[in-house]
mmCIF file of C-alpha atoms in Angstrom:
data_model
loop_
_atom_site.group_PDB
_atom_site.id
_atom_site.type_symbol
_atom_site.label_atom_id
_atom_site.label_comp_id
_atom_site.label_asym_id
_atom_site.label_seq_id
_atom_site.Cartn_x
_atom_site.Cartn_y
_atom_site.Cartn_z
ATOM 1 C CA MET A 1 115.908 74.292 155.917
ATOM 2 C CA LYS A 2 115.620 71.431 158.428
ATOM 3 C CA ASN A 3 118.735 72.749 160.211
ATOM 4 C CA PHE A 4 117.179 76.222 160.314
ATOM 5 C CA ILE A 5 114.027 74.873 161.982
ATOM 6 C CA LYS A 6 116.048 72.794 164.468
ATOM 7 C CA ILE A 7 118.194 75.785 165.354
ATOM 8 C CA ILE A 8 115.150 77.990 165.818
ATOM 9 C CA SER A 9 113.412 75.511 168.116
ATOM 10 C CA VAL A 10 116.499 74.944 170.260
ATOM 11 C CA VAL A 11 117.249 78.637 170.566
ATOM 12 C CA LEU A 12 113.658 79.539 171.371
ATOM 13 C CA THR A 13 113.568 76.936 174.100
ATOM 14 C CA VAL A 14 116.825 78.167 175.629
ATOM 15 C CA PHE A 15 115.794 81.807 175.496
ATOM 16 C CA SER A 16 112.354 81.074 176.860
ATOM 17 C CA PHE A 17 113.891 79.761 180.062
ATOM 18 C CA ALA A 18 116.837 82.139 180.239
ATOM 19 C CA LEU A 19 115.283 85.453 179.330
ATOM 20 C CA VAL A 20 111.592 85.370 179.877
ATOM 21 C CA SER A 21 110.156 85.815 183.330
ATOM 22 C CA CYS A 22 106.553 85.263 184.389
ATOM 23 C CA ALA A 23 105.428 88.592 182.906
ATOM 24 C CA SER A 24 107.366 88.159 179.661
ATOM 25 C CA ALA A 25 105.817 88.647 176.246
ATOM 26 C CA SER A 26 102.322 88.924 177.728
ATOM 27 C CA ALA A 27 103.237 92.448 178.905
ATOM 28 C CA ILE A 28 104.103 93.332 175.311
ATOM 29 C CA PRO A 29 101.134 94.406 173.182
ATOM 30 C CA GLU A 30 100.003 91.669 170.797
ATOM 31 C CA ASP A 31 99.238 94.072 167.941
ATOM 32 C CA LEU A 32 102.848 95.234 167.398
ATOM 33 C CA SER A 33 104.447 94.401 164.069
ATOM 34 C CA ALA A 34 107.872 92.781 163.805
ATOM 35 C CA ARG A 35 109.394 96.130 162.855
ATOM 36 C CA GLN A 36 107.789 97.806 165.890
ATOM 37 C CA LEU A 37 109.004 95.078 168.258
ATOM 38 C CA ILE A 38 112.558 95.352 166.982
ATOM 39 C CA GLN A 39 112.435 99.161 167.122
ATOM 40 C CA ARG A 40 111.153 99.102 170.697
ATOM 41 C CA GLY A 41 113.903 96.638 171.545
ATOM 42 C CA GLN A 42 116.486 99.030 170.108
ATOM 43 C CA ASP A 43 114.900 101.985 171.942
ATOM 44 C CA SER A 44 114.986 100.072 175.227
ATOM 45 C CA LEU A 45 118.624 99.273 174.608
ATOM 46 C CA GLU A 46 119.393 102.965 174.089
ATOM 47 C CA ASP A 47 117.626 103.683 177.390
ATOM 48 C CA GLY A 48 119.836 101.088 179.088
ATOM 49 C CA ASP A 49 116.959 98.709 179.793
ATOM 50 C CA TYR A 50 118.575 95.501 178.581
ATOM 51 C CA LYS A 51 115.950 93.252 180.095
ATOM 52 C CA MET A 52 113.063 94.988 178.319
ATOM 53 C CA SER A 53 115.040 95.159 175.109
ATOM 54 C CA LEU A 54 115.558 91.397 175.211
ATOM 55 C CA ARG A 55 111.848 90.898 175.878
ATOM 56 C CA TYR A 56 110.867 92.888 172.801
ATOM 57 C CA LEU A 57 113.404 91.084 170.631
ATOM 58 C CA ASN A 58 112.393 87.692 171.989
ATOM 59 C CA ALA A 59 108.753 88.552 171.227
ATOM 60 C CA ALA A 60 109.764 89.443 167.661
ATOM 61 C CA VAL A 61 111.417 86.038 167.263
ATOM 62 C CA GLU A 62 108.500 84.182 168.858
ATOM 63 C CA ARG A 63 105.819 85.951 166.835
ATOM 64 C CA TYR A 64 107.545 86.608 163.515
ATOM 65 C CA GLY A 65 110.601 84.325 163.578
ATOM 66 C CA SER A 66 109.371 82.334 160.596
ATOM 67 C CA ASP A 67 110.373 85.374 158.518
ATOM 68 C CA ALA A 68 114.114 84.836 158.140
ATOM 69 C CA SER A 69 114.958 88.540 157.912
ATOM 70 C CA VAL A 70 113.107 89.284 161.172
ATOM 71 C CA TYR A 71 114.741 86.301 162.858
ATOM 72 C CA VAL A 72 118.252 87.285 161.796
ATOM 73 C CA GLU A 73 117.858 90.950 162.760
ATOM 74 C CA ALA A 74 116.325 90.232 166.167
ATOM 75 C CA LYS A 75 118.906 87.556 166.937
ATOM 76 C CA TYR A 76 121.764 89.871 165.996
ATOM 77 C CA GLU A 77 120.352 92.570 168.280
ATOM 78 C CA MET A 78 120.173 90.008 171.120
ATOM 79 C CA GLY A 79 123.794 89.040 170.536
ATOM 80 C CA HIS A 80 124.753 92.715 170.555
ATOM 81 C CA ILE A 81 123.027 93.193 173.922
ATOM 82 C CA PHE A 82 124.799 90.194 175.440
ATOM 83 C CA LEU A 83 128.099 91.514 174.113
ATOM 84 C CA LYS A 84 127.437 94.903 175.779
ATOM 85 C CA GLN A 85 126.603 93.081 179.031
ATOM 86 C CA LYS A 86 129.822 91.061 178.725
ATOM 87 C CA LYS A 87 127.819 87.837 178.673
ATOM 88 C CA TYR A 88 130.212 86.460 176.116
ATOM 89 C CA SER A 89 129.025 82.867 176.048
ATOM 90 C CA TYR A 90 125.461 83.978 175.154
ATOM 91 C CA ALA A 91 126.739 86.463 172.579
ATOM 92 C CA LYS A 92 129.023 83.885 171.021
ATOM 93 C CA GLY A 93 126.230 81.343 170.805
ATOM 94 C CA ILE A 94 124.014 83.781 168.916
ATOM 95 C CA PHE A 95 126.748 85.059 166.613
ATOM 96 C CA ASP A 96 127.863 81.494 165.839
ATOM 97 C CA GLU A 97 124.265 80.559 165.081
ATOM 98 C CA LEU A 98 123.962 83.453 162.630
ATOM 99 C CA VAL A 99 127.226 82.604 160.879
ATOM 100 C CA ASP A 100 126.065 78.972 160.605
ATOM 101 C CA LEU A 101 122.705 80.070 159.211
ATOM 102 C CA TYR A 102 124.420 82.029 156.456
ATOM 103 C CA SER A 103 126.613 79.063 155.568
ATOM 104 C CA ASN A 104 123.497 76.891 155.076
ATOM 105 C CA VAL A 105 121.498 79.159 152.737
ATOM 106 C CA LEU A 106 121.911 80.476 149.239
ATOM 107 C CA PRO A 107 123.252 84.016 148.823
ATOM 108 C CA GLY A 108 120.476 86.595 148.945
ATOM 109 C CA GLN A 109 118.090 84.553 151.097
ATOM 110 C CA LEU A 110 119.058 86.457 154.247
ATOM 111 C CA PRO A 111 119.931 90.137 154.740
ATOM 112 C CA GLY A 112 123.640 90.342 153.952
ATOM 113 C CA ALA A 113 124.727 92.837 156.615
ATOM 114 C CA TYR A 114 124.050 90.563 159.584
ATOM 115 C CA TYR A 115 126.562 87.957 158.469
ATOM 116 C CA LYS A 116 129.343 90.531 158.601
ATOM 117 C CA LEU A 117 127.977 92.060 161.819
ATOM 118 C CA ALA A 118 127.918 88.630 163.474
ATOM 119 C CA GLN A 119 131.529 88.079 162.465
ATOM 120 C CA ILE A 120 132.469 91.478 163.886
ATOM 121 C CA GLY A 121 130.600 90.605 167.093
ATOM 122 C CA LEU A 122 132.566 87.361 167.371
ATOM 123 C CA SER A 123 135.825 89.274 166.919
ATOM 124 C CA LYS A 124 134.902 91.563 169.849
ATOM 125 C CA ILE A 125 134.704 88.672 172.311
ATOM 126 C CA PRO A 126 137.917 88.957 174.349
ATOM 127 C CA GLU A 127 140.447 86.175 174.282
ATOM 128 C CA GLY A 128 140.580 84.003 177.367
ATOM 129 C CA THR A 129 136.869 84.101 178.097
ATOM 130 C CA VAL A 130 134.885 80.909 178.525
ATOM 131 C CA ALA A 131 133.414 81.455 175.068
ATOM 132 C CA GLU A 132 136.889 81.705 173.562
ATOM 133 C CA LYS A 133 137.783 78.235 174.844
ATOM 134 C CA VAL A 134 134.801 76.858 172.941
ATOM 135 C CA VAL A 135 136.040 78.597 169.791
ATOM 136 C CA LEU A 136 139.439 76.966 170.123
ATOM 137 C CA LYS A 137 137.849 73.532 170.426
ATOM 138 C CA SER A 138 135.689 74.068 167.328
ATOM 139 C CA GLU A 139 138.694 75.343 165.374
ATOM 140 C CA LYS A 140 140.497 72.105 166.211
ATOM 141 C CA VAL A 141 137.568 70.099 164.841
ATOM 142 C CA GLU A 142 137.427 72.241 161.683
ATOM 143 C CA LYS A 143 141.136 71.667 161.032
ATOM 144 C CA MET A 144 140.606 67.920 160.985
ATOM 145 C CA THR A 145 141.080 66.753 157.409
ATOM 146 C CA LYS A 146 138.639 64.646 155.457
ATOM 147 C CA GLU A 147 141.044 61.726 155.691
ATOM 148 C CA GLU A 148 141.076 61.971 159.488
ATOM 149 C CA HIS A 149 137.264 62.005 159.497
ATOM 150 C CA ALA A 150 137.257 58.912 157.267
ATOM 151 C CA GLU A 151 139.826 57.142 159.449
ATOM 152 C CA GLN A 152 137.851 57.981 162.573
ATOM 153 C CA SER A 153 134.625 56.603 161.108
ATOM 154 C CA ILE A 154 136.403 53.421 159.964
ATOM 155 C CA ALA A 155 137.974 52.966 163.404
ATOM 156 C CA GLU A 156 134.535 53.041 164.998
ATOM 157 C CA PRO A 157 132.623 50.251 163.282
ATOM 158 C CA VAL A 158 128.871 50.162 163.394
ATOM 159 C CA VAL A 159 127.622 47.048 165.163
ATOM 160 C CA GLU A 160 124.142 45.832 164.410
ATOM 161 C CA GLU A 161 122.352 43.168 166.376
ATOM 162 C CA VAL A 162 121.225 40.257 164.253
ATOM 163 C CA SER A 163 119.095 37.610 165.812
ATOM 164 C CA ALA A 164 120.025 34.050 165.006
ATOM 165 C CA PRO A 165 117.352 31.930 163.340
ATOM 166 C CA GLU A 166 115.470 29.685 165.689
ATOM 167 C CA PRO A 167 116.476 26.021 165.439
ATOM 168 C CA GLU A 168 114.002 23.930 163.539
ATOM 169 C CA THR A 169 112.040 21.531 165.671
ATOM 170 C CA ALA A 170 110.034 18.513 164.533
ATOM 171 C CA GLU A 171 106.830 20.543 164.867
ATOM 172 C CA THR A 172 108.053 23.519 162.767
ATOM 173 C CA ALA A 173 109.450 21.115 160.140
ATOM 174 C CA ALA A 174 106.041 19.419 159.878
ATOM 175 C CA GLU A 175 104.284 22.822 159.564
ATOM 176 C CA THR A 176 106.644 23.888 156.813
ATOM 177 C CA GLN A 177 106.035 20.692 154.816
ATOM 178 C CA GLU A 178 102.246 21.103 154.959
#
């Protein structure tokens, strides 16, 4: 759960700067439900208005993101938009986040379809893109065996600073005896 909260805060911060302009969520009515925000985001996408679609979806995450099902659906839709725009690094980041979320929760805690959809989204990212190079690096790390991890941690010892005791003077010796 701590990882989920960390991921949410990092992603919200990134998307706040990347997607939201001065007139962002304030232009979106405050009384819309999560379902309405997501639906309007999907409608805007169908109309080809990617920017507005992302605003609605971002508002859904900001306002109702504590509900895991809303968070996962809105995030998937954002990844789908980035994939359509060929912004592969953004799409990959979102799809990877969703796959990671599913690996850190018990089955049934999140809507099942979005795990598979995120995997499909990842498979649609063309080879040779910047995002693909990141995938190759993470695959290399995943292939590292437990023994290699153990050897690496042994090879890098932890050094702690320990202060040496102060030498005893005649004054401190007298204080100790009293």
